[in-house]
Amino acid sequence: MRDPNPYKLLTPGPLTTTLSVREAMMIDRCTWDDDYKRMTEEIRAGLLDFAHVGNDYTVVLMQGSGTFGVESVLSSVPGDKDCVLVLVNGAYSERMVKILERHGIAHARLDFAWDQIPDAAKVEAFLAEHPEVTIVSMVHNETTTGLLNDIEAVGRVVKAAGRTFIVDAMSSFGAVDIRVGDISIDYLVSSANKCIQGVPGFSYIIARREALEATKGNARTVSLDLYDQWKGLEEGHGKWRFTSPTHVVAAFHRAMQELREEGGVEKRGERYARLNRRLREGMAALGFTAYVEEAHQGPIITTFFYPKEGFSFAKMYAYLKEHGYVIYPGKLTDRDTFRLGNIGDLNDEDAERILKIFSDFCALEEQNGAH
Ligand SMILES: *Cc1c(COP(=O)(O)O)cnc(C)c1O
């Protein structure tokens, strides 16, 4: 079959999947049949492998996009006496605060500049001064900007202070190697349509079993109840509590196999990092400046400033789309930016092609400007 995709996505999820991943969705599956339940259980076990953890961790699959997974954790883990500290340096950590506010859960925030990683020493000092804080929550790769936060450094101080650690590793897990147990992450959240290269429809939570077991009855909603969802999967041996996104699950199962075939998380991370470096470097040569300095740039997505006054994002978007790629607008509130994602089924040739299209567009703009 010829790939029917009219263009490739330079967006950080949904992203361009392989034709074989999309083909895995051609079968309608029965949710209580053993074949399907086995698929679910293989996904849960495989995710533990990617996280380098054993039986002291467990996996919960949750219907919905990534935010549903984050909200499931934030609304199911804290009890009445808990207080959650959110480290804020982008739109996704800002969203964590919004979720806690909406549920009326006690919380605090520690703000950092959006182009700076949270300083572990500041977190350590804050925890020492605020014994009421029992849980720390942060984002790993801030997809808002492309900034890769240092979860190892923060994890060390969170663990030393004896607090629970929640990490949104949505756009990093599967490409940035995360030794979940070594960092003492209690809850890591990611979703099907990011670096594992599945299609959108569910999120997953890798949870420290002992921590999760202690949260029974804490959930504020029924559908996002993390503990109940987990119990359902455990007792049903892979049967989901409510209707599961069967096609999405089958695609994800296939995508995990393709990640292993590529050489695992390390190899995928190398491909993404190579593409990211090449795009950053090629765009710089064309006069596009990146928002995040190289040292903190993650390998998934890059934010660029508009090159000059009067620059039209809409025009550039249309030109790129016509030539086979779609890009992402910026997510900063104070500066005009756009973003180039480089995750998904993209290779080195794509990077060269993309840079050529940008170069042609810039040349055309120059010509038009000269008239
Ligand atoms: C994609 C993403 C999410 C989830 O967004 P959804 O639109 O709900 O899938 C959360 N956090 C980060 C860092 C992300 O990249």
JSON list of N, CA and C and ligand atoms in Angstrom, two decimals, residues 12-13 65-68 70 92 95 139-144 168-171 191 193-194, ligand 1:
[
{"chain": "A", "resi": 12, "resn": "PRO", "atom": "N", "xyz": [4.76, 18.14, 17.60]},
{"chain": "A", "resi": 12, "resn": "PRO", "atom": "CA", "xyz": [5.21, 17.18, 18.61]},
{"chain": "A", "resi": 12, "resn": "PRO", "atom": "C", "xyz": [4.09, 16.28, 19.15]},
{"chain": "A", "resi": 13, "resn": "GLY", "atom": "N", "xyz": [3.33, 15.70, 18.31]},
{"chain": "A", "resi": 13, "resn": "GLY", "atom": "CA", "xyz": [2.29, 14.75, 18.71]},
{"chain": "A", "resi": 13, "resn": "GLY", "atom": "C", "xyz": [0.93, 15.38, 18.71]},
{"chain": "A", "resi": 65, "resn": "SER", "atom": "N", "xyz": [-6.29, 11.97, 26.04]},
{"chain": "A", "resi": 65, "resn": "SER", "atom": "CA", "xyz": [-4.98, 12.50, 25.64]},
{"chain": "A", "resi": 65, "resn": "SER", "atom": "C", "xyz": [-4.07, 12.60, 26.87]},
{"chain": "A", "resi": 66, "resn": "GLY", "atom": "N", "xyz": [-2.88, 13.14, 26.68]},
{"chain": "A", "resi": 66, "resn": "GLY", "atom": "CA", "xyz": [-1.91, 13.23, 27.77]},
{"chain": "A", "resi": 66, "resn": "GLY", "atom": "C", "xyz": [-2.40, 13.98, 28.99]},
{"chain": "A", "resi": 67, "resn": "THR", "atom": "N", "xyz": [-3.15, 15.05, 28.77]},
{"chain": "A", "resi": 67, "resn": "THR", "atom": "CA", "xyz": [-3.65, 15.84, 29.89]},
{"chain": "A", "resi": 67, "resn": "THR", "atom": "C", "xyz": [-4.56, 15.01, 30.80]},
{"chain": "A", "resi": 68, "resn": "PHE", "atom": "N", "xyz": [-5.29, 14.06, 30.21]},
{"chain": "A", "resi": 68, "resn": "PHE", "atom": "CA", "xyz": [-6.15, 13.19, 31.03]},
{"chain": "A", "resi": 68, "resn": "PHE", "atom": "C", "xyz": [-5.29, 12.37, 32.00]},
{"chain": "A", "resi": 70, "resn": "VAL", "atom": "N", "xyz": [-2.28, 13.33, 33.17]},
{"chain": "A", "resi": 70, "resn": "VAL", "atom": "CA", "xyz": [-1.77, 14.26, 34.18]},
{"chain": "A", "resi": 70, "resn": "VAL", "atom": "C", "xyz": [-2.87, 14.57, 35.20]},
{"chain": "A", "resi": 92, "resn": "TYR", "atom": "N", "xyz": [2.81, 23.73, 30.06]},
{"chain": "A", "resi": 92, "resn": "TYR", "atom": "CA", "xyz": [2.33, 22.44, 30.57]},
{"chain": "A", "resi": 92, "resn": "TYR", "atom": "C", "xyz": [2.40, 22.35, 32.09]},
{"chain": "A", "resi": 95, "resn": "ARG", "atom": "N", "xyz": [-0.47, 24.33, 33.28]},
{"chain": "A", "resi": 95, "resn": "ARG", "atom": "CA", "xyz": [-1.70, 23.52, 33.21]},
{"chain": "A", "resi": 95, "resn": "ARG", "atom": "C", "xyz": [-1.86, 22.64, 34.46]},
{"chain": "A", "resi": 139, "resn": "VAL", "atom": "N", "xyz": [7.49, 19.12, 34.81]},
{"chain": "A", "resi": 139, "resn": "VAL", "atom": "CA", "xyz": [7.51, 18.64, 33.43]},
{"chain": "A", "resi": 139, "resn": "VAL", "atom": "C", "xyz": [8.96, 18.34, 33.05]},
{"chain": "A", "resi": 140, "resn": "HIS", "atom": "N", "xyz": [9.19, 17.28, 32.32]},
{"chain": "A", "resi": 140, "resn": "HIS", "atom": "CA", "xyz": [10.55, 16.95, 31.87]},
{"chain": "A", "resi": 140, "resn": "HIS", "atom": "C", "xyz": [10.89, 17.80, 30.64]},
{"chain": "A", "resi": 141, "resn": "ASN", "atom": "N", "xyz": [10.36, 17.42, 29.48]},
{"chain": "A", "resi": 141, "resn": "ASN", "atom": "CA", "xyz": [10.60, 18.26, 28.29]},
{"chain": "A", "resi": 141, "resn": "ASN", "atom": "C", "xyz": [9.43, 19.22, 28.14]},
{"chain": "A", "resi": 142, "resn": "GLU", "atom": "N", "xyz": [9.69, 20.53, 28.32]},
{"chain": "A", "resi": 142, "resn": "GLU", "atom": "CA", "xyz": [8.62, 21.52, 28.15]},
{"chain": "A", "resi": 142, "resn": "GLU", "atom": "C", "xyz": [8.39, 21.72, 26.66]},
{"chain": "A", "resi": 143, "resn": "THR", "atom": "N", "xyz": [7.34, 21.11, 26.17]},
{"chain": "A", "resi": 143, "resn": "THR", "atom": "CA", "xyz": [7.06, 21.15, 24.73]},
{"chain": "A", "resi": 143, "resn": "THR", "atom": "C", "xyz": [6.69, 22.56, 24.28]},
{"chain": "A", "resi": 144, "resn": "THR", "atom": "N", "xyz": [6.33, 23.40, 25.24]},
{"chain": "A", "resi": 144, "resn": "THR", "atom": "CA", "xyz": [6.05, 24.81, 24.95]},
{"chain": "A", "resi": 144, "resn": "THR", "atom": "C", "xyz": [7.24, 25.45, 24.24]},
{"chain": "A", "resi": 168, "resn": "ASP", "atom": "N", "xyz": [5.83, 14.79, 34.42]},
{"chain": "A", "resi": 168, "resn": "ASP", "atom": "CA", "xyz": [5.19, 14.74, 33.10]},
{"chain": "A", "resi": 168, "resn": "ASP", "atom": "C", "xyz": [6.33, 14.59, 32.10]},
{"chain": "A", "resi": 169, "resn": "ALA", "atom": "N", "xyz": [6.50, 13.35, 31.63]},
{"chain": "A", "resi": 169, "resn": "ALA", "atom": "CA", "xyz": [7.56, 13.07, 30.65]},
{"chain": "A", "resi": 169, "resn": "ALA", "atom": "C", "xyz": [6.92, 12.82, 29.29]},
{"chain": "A", "resi": 170, "resn": "MET", "atom": "N", "xyz": [5.83, 13.56, 29.05]},
{"chain": "A", "resi": 170, "resn": "MET", "atom": "CA", "xyz": [5.01, 13.34, 27.87]},
{"chain": "A", "resi": 170, "resn": "MET", "atom": "C", "xyz": [5.83, 13.28, 26.59]},
{"chain": "A", "resi": 171, "resn": "SER", "atom": "N", "xyz": [6.61, 14.34, 26.35]},
{"chain": "A", "resi": 171, "resn": "SER", "atom": "CA", "xyz": [7.31, 14.41, 25.07]},
{"chain": "A", "resi": 171, "resn": "SER", "atom": "C", "xyz": [8.78, 14.02, 25.19]},
{"chain": "A", "resi": 191, "resn": "SER", "atom": "N", "xyz": [2.13, 9.74, 26.90]},
{"chain": "A", "resi": 191, "resn": "SER", "atom": "CA", "xyz": [0.96, 9.35, 26.11]},
{"chain": "A", "resi": 191, "resn": "SER", "atom": "C", "xyz": [1.34, 8.66, 24.82]},
{"chain": "A", "resi": 193, "resn": "ASN", "atom": "N", "xyz": [0.81, 9.13, 21.67]},
{"chain": "A", "resi": 193, "resn": "ASN", "atom": "CA", "xyz": [1.15, 9.80, 20.40]},
{"chain": "A", "resi": 193, "resn": "ASN", "atom": "C", "xyz": [2.40, 10.68, 20.47]},
{"chain": "A", "resi": 194, "resn": "LYS", "atom": "N", "xyz": [3.31, 10.34, 21.36]},
{"chain": "A", "resi": 194, "resn": "LYS", "atom": "CA", "xyz": [4.55, 11.12, 21.42]},
{"chain": "A", "resi": 194, "resn": "LYS", "atom": "C", "xyz": [5.72, 10.23, 20.97]},
{"chain": "B", "resi": 1, "resn": "LIG", "atom": "C1", "xyz": [1.63, 16.72, 24.70]},
{"chain": "B", "resi": 1, "resn": "LIG", "atom": "C2", "xyz": [1.92, 17.12, 26.08]},
{"chain": "B", "resi": 1, "resn": "LIG", "atom": "C3", "xyz": [0.95, 17.03, 27.10]},
{"chain": "B", "resi": 1, "resn": "LIG", "atom": "C4", "xyz": [-0.44, 16.53, 26.86]},
{"chain": "B", "resi": 1, "resn": "LIG", "atom": "O1", "xyz": [-1.14, 17.26, 25.95]},
{"chain": "B", "resi": 1, "resn": "LIG", "atom": "P1", "xyz": [-2.45, 16.64, 25.31]},
{"chain": "B", "resi": 1, "resn": "LIG", "atom": "O2", "xyz": [-2.83, 17.67, 24.29]},
{"chain": "B", "resi": 1, "resn": "LIG", "atom": "O3", "xyz": [-3.44, 16.47, 26.37]},
{"chain": "B", "resi": 1, "resn": "LIG", "atom": "O4", "xyz": [-2.05, 15.34, 24.70]},
{"chain": "B", "resi": 1, "resn": "LIG", "atom": "C5", "xyz": [1.32, 17.33, 28.39]},
{"chain": "B", "resi": 1, "resn": "LIG", "atom": "N1", "xyz": [2.55, 17.74, 28.69]},
{"chain": "B", "resi": 1, "resn": "LIG", "atom": "C6", "xyz": [3.51, 17.85, 27.74]},
{"chain": "B", "resi": 1, "resn": "LIG", "atom": "C7", "xyz": [4.88, 18.28, 28.14]},
{"chain": "B", "resi": 1, "resn": "LIG", "atom": "C8", "xyz": [3.22, 17.55, 26.41]},
{"chain": "B", "resi": 1, "resn": "LIG", "atom": "O5", "xyz": [4.17, 17.65, 25.48]}
]
